[in-house]
Short mmCIF file of C-alpha atoms in Angstrom, two decimals:
data_model
loop_
_atom_site.label_atom_id
_atom_site.label_comp_id
_atom_site.label_asym_id
_atom_site.label_seq_id
_atom_site.Cartn_x
_atom_site.Cartn_y
_atom_site.Cartn_z
CA UNK N 1 280.52 112.70 -25.02
CA UNK N 2 278.30 109.63 -24.33
CA UNK N 3 277.69 106.77 -26.59
CA UNK N 4 275.09 107.42 -29.12
CA UNK N 5 273.49 103.59 -28.38
CA UNK N 6 273.57 104.46 -25.03
CA UNK N 7 271.12 107.32 -24.51
CA UNK N 8 267.65 107.13 -24.09
CA UNK N 9 264.97 108.02 -26.88
CA UNK N 10 264.51 111.40 -26.72
CA UNK N 11 268.58 111.61 -26.67
CA UNK N 12 268.91 110.06 -29.80
CA UNK N 13 266.42 112.92 -31.06
CA UNK N 14 268.52 115.57 -29.10
CA UNK N 15 271.60 114.21 -31.01
CA UNK N 16 270.34 113.68 -34.40
CA UNK N 17 268.72 117.05 -34.50
CA UNK N 18 271.48 119.60 -36.39
CA UNK N 19 271.52 116.48 -38.94
CA UNK N 20 267.71 117.14 -39.42
CA UNK N 21 267.68 121.08 -39.75
CA UNK N 22 270.55 120.26 -41.87
CA UNK N 23 268.34 117.45 -44.69
CA UNK N 24 265.74 120.42 -43.46
CA UNK N 25 268.07 123.07 -45.07
CA UNK N 26 268.01 121.27 -48.72
CA UNK N 27 263.77 121.76 -48.83
CA UNK N 28 262.60 124.63 -50.78
CA UNK N 29 260.73 125.33 -46.70
CA UNK N 30 261.93 127.60 -43.77
CA UNK N 31 261.72 125.90 -40.62
CA UNK N 32 261.43 127.45 -37.72
CA UNK N 33 260.50 124.19 -34.88
CA UNK N 34 260.85 120.54 -34.90
CA UNK N 35 258.80 118.35 -32.47
CA UNK N 36 259.11 114.88 -31.98
CA UNK N 37 255.72 113.47 -32.50
CA UNK N 38 256.79 109.78 -33.23
CA UNK N 39 259.59 107.17 -32.49
CA UNK N 40 258.41 103.56 -33.31
CA UNK N 41 260.00 102.23 -36.50
CA UNK N 42 260.97 105.89 -37.51
CA UNK N 43 261.69 109.20 -36.18
CA UNK N 44 259.17 111.38 -36.78
CA UNK N 45 259.68 114.83 -36.19
CA UNK N 46 256.76 117.78 -37.02
CA UNK N 47 258.19 120.49 -38.46
CA UNK N 48 256.65 124.27 -38.62
CA UNK N 49 257.81 127.17 -41.28
CA UNK N 50 257.85 131.34 -41.41
CA UNK N 51 254.74 130.72 -43.81
CA UNK N 52 252.71 128.89 -40.86
CA UNK N 53 252.87 125.21 -43.57
CA UNK N 54 253.45 122.69 -41.26
CA UNK N 55 255.38 119.38 -42.60
CA UNK N 56 256.50 115.73 -41.54
CA UNK N 57 260.45 115.24 -41.07
CA UNK N 58 260.77 111.12 -40.99
CA UNK N 59 264.46 109.77 -40.02
CA UNK N 60 264.62 106.15 -40.78
CA UNK N 61 265.91 103.60 -38.00
CA UNK N 62 268.90 101.71 -39.76
CA UNK N 63 267.87 99.05 -41.27
CA UNK N 64 264.63 100.00 -41.22
CA UNK N 65 263.59 99.56 -45.09
CA UNK N 66 265.68 100.23 -48.16
CA UNK N 67 266.54 102.90 -50.32
CA UNK N 68 264.77 101.77 -53.11
CA UNK N 69 261.42 100.98 -50.61
CA UNK N 70 261.31 104.65 -49.84
CA UNK N 71 262.03 105.76 -53.07
CA UNK N 72 258.70 103.56 -55.14
CA UNK N 73 256.94 105.33 -51.72
CA UNK N 74 257.59 108.55 -52.59
CA UNK N 75 256.88 107.93 -56.22
CA UNK N 76 254.03 106.45 -55.73
CA UNK N 77 252.62 109.49 -53.17
CA UNK N 78 253.83 111.93 -56.16
CA UNK N 79 251.67 109.54 -58.39
CA UNK N 80 248.53 110.42 -56.81
CA UNK N 81 249.57 114.13 -55.44
CA UNK N 82 246.24 114.99 -57.30
CA UNK N 83 243.76 112.44 -56.73
CA UNK N 84 240.87 112.41 -53.92
CA UNK N 85 242.61 109.82 -51.76
CA UNK N 86 244.31 112.10 -49.48
CA UNK N 87 247.37 110.83 -48.57
CA UNK N 88 250.87 112.47 -48.16
CA UNK N 89 252.32 114.53 -50.63
CA UNK N 90 256.13 113.89 -50.83
CA UNK N 91 258.73 116.66 -51.12
CA UNK N 92 261.55 116.65 -52.62
CA UNK N 93 264.49 119.11 -52.61
CA UNK N 94 265.80 121.93 -54.53
CA UNK N 95 268.01 119.59 -56.24
CA UNK N 96 265.25 117.12 -56.83
CA UNK N 97 265.92 114.51 -54.32
CA UNK N 98 263.66 112.58 -52.92
CA UNK N 99 265.60 111.41 -49.77
CA UNK N 100 268.85 112.75 -48.25
CA UNK N 101 271.45 111.85 -46.07
CA UNK N 102 272.79 113.43 -43.54
CA UNK N 103 275.14 113.08 -40.28
CA UNK N 104 276.08 115.26 -37.53
CA UNK N 105 278.71 115.09 -34.68
CA UNK N 106 278.24 112.03 -32.11
CA UNK N 107 276.20 109.87 -34.28
CA UNK N 108 277.58 106.35 -35.63
CA UNK N 109 276.46 107.28 -39.64
CA UNK N 110 274.38 108.88 -41.76
CA UNK N 111 270.55 108.75 -41.31
CA UNK N 112 268.03 108.46 -44.53
CA UNK N 113 265.62 111.34 -44.16
CA UNK N 114 262.63 112.66 -45.59
CA UNK N 115 259.95 115.05 -46.08
CA UNK N 116 255.86 114.75 -46.65
CA UNK N 117 252.66 116.78 -46.46
CA UNK N 118 251.28 117.07 -42.65
CA UNK N 119 247.98 115.79 -42.05
CA UNK N 120 245.17 117.10 -39.86
CA UNK N 121 242.76 114.45 -38.08
CA UNK N 122 242.29 112.23 -35.50
CA UNK N 123 243.35 108.60 -35.25
CA UNK N 124 240.65 106.31 -36.89
CA UNK N 125 241.02 103.38 -34.38
CA UNK N 126 238.98 106.41 -32.04
CA UNK N 127 236.47 106.17 -34.25
CA UNK N 128 235.87 102.57 -35.29
CA UNK N 129 232.03 102.88 -36.63
CA UNK N 130 230.21 101.62 -39.59
CA UNK N 131 230.04 104.95 -41.44
CA UNK N 132 233.61 105.31 -41.08
CA UNK N 133 234.11 101.36 -42.01
CA UNK N 134 232.44 101.71 -45.27
CA UNK N 135 234.53 104.75 -46.46
CA UNK N 136 237.75 103.02 -45.58
CA UNK N 137 236.25 100.50 -47.79
CA UNK N 138 235.38 103.50 -50.21
CA UNK N 139 238.44 104.59 -49.61
CA UNK N 140 240.69 100.84 -50.70
CA UNK N 141 238.37 100.89 -53.48
CA UNK N 142 239.91 103.94 -54.77
CA UNK N 143 243.61 103.75 -53.74
CA UNK N 144 242.93 100.15 -55.89
CA UNK N 145 241.38 101.95 -58.96
CA UNK N 146 244.60 104.64 -58.78
CA UNK N 147 246.69 101.73 -59.02
CA UNK N 148 245.61 100.42 -62.28
CA UNK N 149 246.45 103.59 -63.88
CA UNK N 150 250.04 103.83 -62.36
CA UNK N 151 252.87 103.12 -64.82
CA UNK N 152 255.87 103.17 -62.75
CA UNK N 153 259.62 104.34 -63.57
CA UNK N 154 261.75 102.27 -64.31
CA UNK N 155 263.24 102.84 -60.99
CA UNK N 156 261.16 101.25 -58.27
CA UNK N 157 260.25 98.87 -56.60
CA UNK N 158 259.95 94.48 -57.48
CA UNK N 159 259.35 93.74 -54.38
CA UNK N 160 255.76 91.58 -54.12
CA UNK N 161 253.57 89.75 -51.31
CA UNK N 162 254.06 86.96 -52.92
CA UNK N 163 255.44 85.15 -49.21
CA UNK N 164 253.81 86.22 -45.97
CA UNK N 165 257.78 87.32 -45.93
CA UNK N 166 258.26 89.08 -48.08
CA UNK N 167 260.67 92.05 -46.60
CA UNK N 168 263.55 89.71 -46.22
CA UNK N 169 263.08 88.73 -42.44
CA UNK N 170 264.64 85.51 -41.22
CA UNK N 171 262.25 83.02 -41.34
CA UNK N 172 263.06 81.95 -37.66
CA UNK N 173 259.75 79.76 -37.57
CA UNK N 174 261.64 76.97 -40.16
CA UNK N 175 265.05 77.11 -38.46
CA UNK N 176 266.16 73.87 -36.65
CA UNK N 177 267.59 75.96 -34.22
CA UNK N 178 264.51 77.38 -33.20
CA UNK N 179 262.90 74.12 -33.16
CA UNK N 180 265.61 72.56 -30.70
CA UNK N 181 264.27 75.03 -28.69
CA UNK N 182 260.70 75.32 -28.38
CA UNK N 183 260.00 71.91 -27.76
CA UNK N 184 257.16 72.20 -26.81
CA UNK N 185 255.53 73.98 -29.58
CA UNK N 186 253.65 71.80 -32.21
CA UNK N 187 255.69 72.25 -35.08
CA UNK N 188 254.10 69.86 -37.75
CA UNK N 189 250.73 72.01 -36.67
CA UNK N 190 252.57 75.22 -37.43
CA UNK N 191 254.07 73.33 -40.48
CA UNK N 192 250.65 72.66 -41.59
CA UNK N 193 248.85 76.16 -41.38
CA UNK N 194 251.79 77.18 -43.19
CA UNK N 195 251.26 74.50 -46.13
CA UNK N 196 247.85 75.54 -46.72
CA UNK N 197 248.95 79.30 -46.02
CA UNK N 198 251.59 79.07 -48.81
CA UNK N 199 248.93 77.12 -51.03
CA UNK N 200 246.49 80.36 -51.73
CA UNK N 201 250.04 82.32 -51.82
CA UNK N 202 251.43 80.61 -55.37
CA UNK N 203 247.85 79.75 -56.40
CA UNK N 204 247.12 84.04 -56.70
CA UNK N 205 250.45 84.52 -57.70
CA UNK N 206 250.03 82.06 -60.79
CA UNK N 207 247.42 84.14 -62.33
CA UNK N 208 249.25 87.95 -62.48
CA UNK N 209 245.39 89.42 -63.84
CA UNK N 210 244.78 92.42 -61.23
CA UNK N 211 249.04 92.71 -59.40
CA UNK N 212 249.30 96.30 -58.74
CA UNK N 213 250.73 98.26 -56.42
CA UNK N 214 249.61 98.50 -53.45
CA UNK N 215 249.48 100.16 -49.50
CA UNK N 216 250.38 96.53 -47.60
CA UNK N 217 249.67 98.41 -44.19
CA UNK N 218 246.34 100.03 -43.92
CA UNK N 219 245.25 99.09 -41.20
CA UNK N 220 242.85 101.82 -38.83
CA UNK N 221 245.65 102.89 -37.01
CA UNK N 222 247.53 104.22 -40.12
CA UNK N 223 244.13 106.01 -41.29
CA UNK N 224 243.28 109.57 -39.97
CA UNK N 225 239.69 110.96 -39.91
CA UNK N 226 239.12 114.85 -40.60
CA UNK N 227 235.80 116.28 -40.82
CA UNK N 228 234.27 112.78 -42.07
CA UNK N 229 236.99 112.23 -44.60
CA UNK N 230 239.73 109.51 -43.93
CA UNK N 231 243.46 110.02 -44.84
CA UNK N 232 245.31 107.30 -44.95
CA UNK N 233 249.07 107.29 -43.93
CA UNK N 234 252.24 105.28 -43.85
CA UNK N 235 252.76 104.32 -47.39
CA UNK N 236 256.59 103.18 -46.51
CA UNK N 237 255.57 99.48 -46.89
CA UNK N 238 254.34 99.82 -50.82
CA UNK N 239 255.14 97.21 -53.53
CA UNK N 240 253.05 94.86 -55.21
CA UNK N 241 250.31 92.77 -54.39
CA UNK N 242 246.87 91.94 -55.19
CA UNK N 243 243.81 94.03 -53.44
CA UNK N 244 242.49 91.29 -51.44
CA UNK N 245 246.79 90.79 -49.40
CA UNK N 246 246.01 94.74 -48.81
CA UNK N 247 242.22 94.45 -48.10
CA UNK N 248 243.93 90.74 -45.80
CA UNK N 249 245.92 92.81 -43.75
CA UNK N 250 243.92 95.42 -42.24
CA UNK N 251 240.98 93.40 -41.59
CA UNK N 252 242.36 90.84 -39.61
CA UNK N 253 243.64 94.00 -37.67
CA UNK N 254 240.36 95.14 -37.23
CA UNK N 255 239.56 91.40 -36.05
CA UNK N 256 242.69 91.34 -33.69
CA UNK N 257 242.39 94.98 -32.30
CA UNK N 258 238.57 95.93 -33.06
CA UNK N 259 235.81 95.38 -31.11
CA UNK N 260 235.49 91.75 -31.39
CA UNK N 261 231.82 91.34 -30.94
CA UNK N 262 231.21 93.98 -34.19
CA UNK N 263 233.65 92.18 -36.63
CA UNK N 264 231.18 91.51 -38.96
CA UNK N 265 229.16 94.14 -38.95
CA UNK N 266 232.17 96.64 -39.12
CA UNK N 267 233.28 93.74 -42.53
CA UNK N 268 230.09 94.53 -43.89
CA UNK N 269 230.12 97.77 -44.27
CA UNK N 270 233.81 97.75 -45.65
CA UNK N 271 232.53 95.52 -48.23
CA UNK N 272 229.78 96.83 -48.76
CA UNK N 273 231.83 100.47 -49.41
CA UNK N 274 234.56 99.11 -51.52
CA UNK N 275 232.05 97.57 -54.29
CA UNK N 276 231.01 100.87 -54.51
CA UNK N 277 233.25 101.84 -56.79
CA UNK N 278 235.01 98.54 -57.47
CA UNK N 279 234.42 94.41 -57.94
CA UNK N 280 234.85 92.92 -54.36
CA UNK N 281 238.14 90.47 -55.05
CA UNK N 282 237.65 87.54 -53.65
CA UNK N 283 237.38 84.53 -56.06
CA UNK N 284 236.78 81.93 -53.81
CA UNK N 285 234.73 81.57 -50.11
CA UNK N 286 237.36 82.36 -47.49
CA UNK N 287 239.76 83.19 -49.66
CA UNK N 288 240.81 86.34 -47.75
CA UNK N 289 240.78 84.03 -44.77
CA UNK N 290 244.30 82.04 -46.43
CA UNK N 291 246.17 85.70 -46.69
CA UNK N 292 245.32 87.00 -42.91
CA UNK N 293 246.46 83.30 -40.87
CA UNK N 294 249.60 85.05 -43.31
CA UNK N 295 249.35 87.84 -41.18
CA UNK N 296 249.68 85.73 -38.23
CA UNK N 297 252.15 83.83 -39.58
CA UNK N 298 254.00 86.15 -39.69
CA UNK N 299 253.22 87.99 -36.15
CA UNK N 300 253.87 84.03 -34.71
CA UNK N 301 257.26 85.00 -36.99
CA UNK N 302 258.34 88.65 -35.59
CA UNK N 303 257.46 87.15 -31.73
CA UNK N 304 260.24 84.60 -32.08
CA UNK N 305 262.70 86.68 -33.73
CA UNK N 306 262.35 89.64 -31.12
CA UNK N 307 260.55 89.00 -28.59
CA UNK N 308 261.30 85.10 -27.95
CA UNK N 309 260.92 85.38 -24.28
CA UNK N 310 256.98 84.91 -24.88
CA UNK N 311 257.26 82.95 -28.25
CA UNK N 312 255.76 79.92 -26.05
CA UNK N 313 252.61 81.60 -24.63
CA UNK N 314 252.07 83.53 -28.14
CA UNK N 315 251.60 79.95 -29.78
CA UNK N 316 249.51 79.38 -27.97
CA UNK N 317 246.93 81.74 -27.56
CA UNK N 318 246.81 81.51 -31.32
CA UNK N 319 245.93 77.83 -31.45
CA UNK N 320 242.30 77.69 -31.04
CA UNK N 321 241.89 80.55 -33.85
CA UNK N 322 244.36 78.06 -36.44
CA UNK N 323 242.73 75.20 -36.26
CA UNK N 324 239.47 77.00 -36.48
CA UNK N 325 241.08 77.81 -39.75
CA UNK N 326 242.08 73.99 -40.90
CA UNK N 327 238.96 73.43 -40.17
CA UNK N 328 236.95 75.64 -41.68
CA UNK N 329 238.99 78.19 -43.59
CA UNK N 330 237.78 80.74 -41.44
CA UNK N 331 239.64 83.04 -39.07
CA UNK N 332 238.08 84.48 -36.32
CA UNK N 333 238.97 85.50 -33.04
CA UNK N 334 236.73 84.24 -30.32
CA UNK N 335 233.90 86.31 -28.33
CA UNK N 336 232.80 85.80 -25.09
CA UNK N 337 235.29 82.51 -25.04
CA UNK N 338 233.15 81.34 -27.48
#
């Protein structure tokens, strides 16, 4: 039998199917078919059943998120299942477990799997309209308001977004060997940006008022649009943080991957939608930009750790934006080379 790690992605998924079927047998459903729909950071399978109800079986890539991360996500989703937020519904096994471990012949070990409801809709990234950004603001406010009423059980994550590197990542940007390997990078500049960003993090976390569970990755790529309703998914980054941090992650991705010539107008619609249900959470002008800059540093750290060959090119690309941040406190991508 060919080594598992020598297989293609599809080959690995096919090798894992017997383990997936074993996992599904532990739930109170009658599965009839599985179809692969995603393999980025997890293996996502659509599961069709005898009664016509579809589900999602998610298999965690080894080393991607912890048991406690997964458990906390499922507990939080279960708590909001009777709200109008529209998040996925988690399902426990017949014996009440939120996830299972299964293996099969030819696999290098056991894989962690969980079952969630299937959501119909089209990706929001195809419909970044002012109307949908207004609804997105409302969605965030609903989620943040719900979190104020949520009391977690004792077995729930204590992880906080008190640093832009909050997932036990290696701090590659601050390793001496990184600086030796890339002598052309202005490391003093990186340190200066980091100091400004961490000052905002430390200032925010000095006051526990408003701390709550947040999604922490609710950008438009993790939202579906179904007949005008926005449906959030991918809650596996669940941790403790502040509403402004949740918003900053999403707004940075909007500026990064959305229509930059419409950014200010779309941000205005997001704010308007949010403020229909909750108070805008910035305590001073451009506080959010500090957390957006933290997101930029997180990506730079990721590139250094996982795509090292592009690191110097990446730093060169983000430097003008971070220089503007140091000068003005504002993070904005340039439009039309301005």
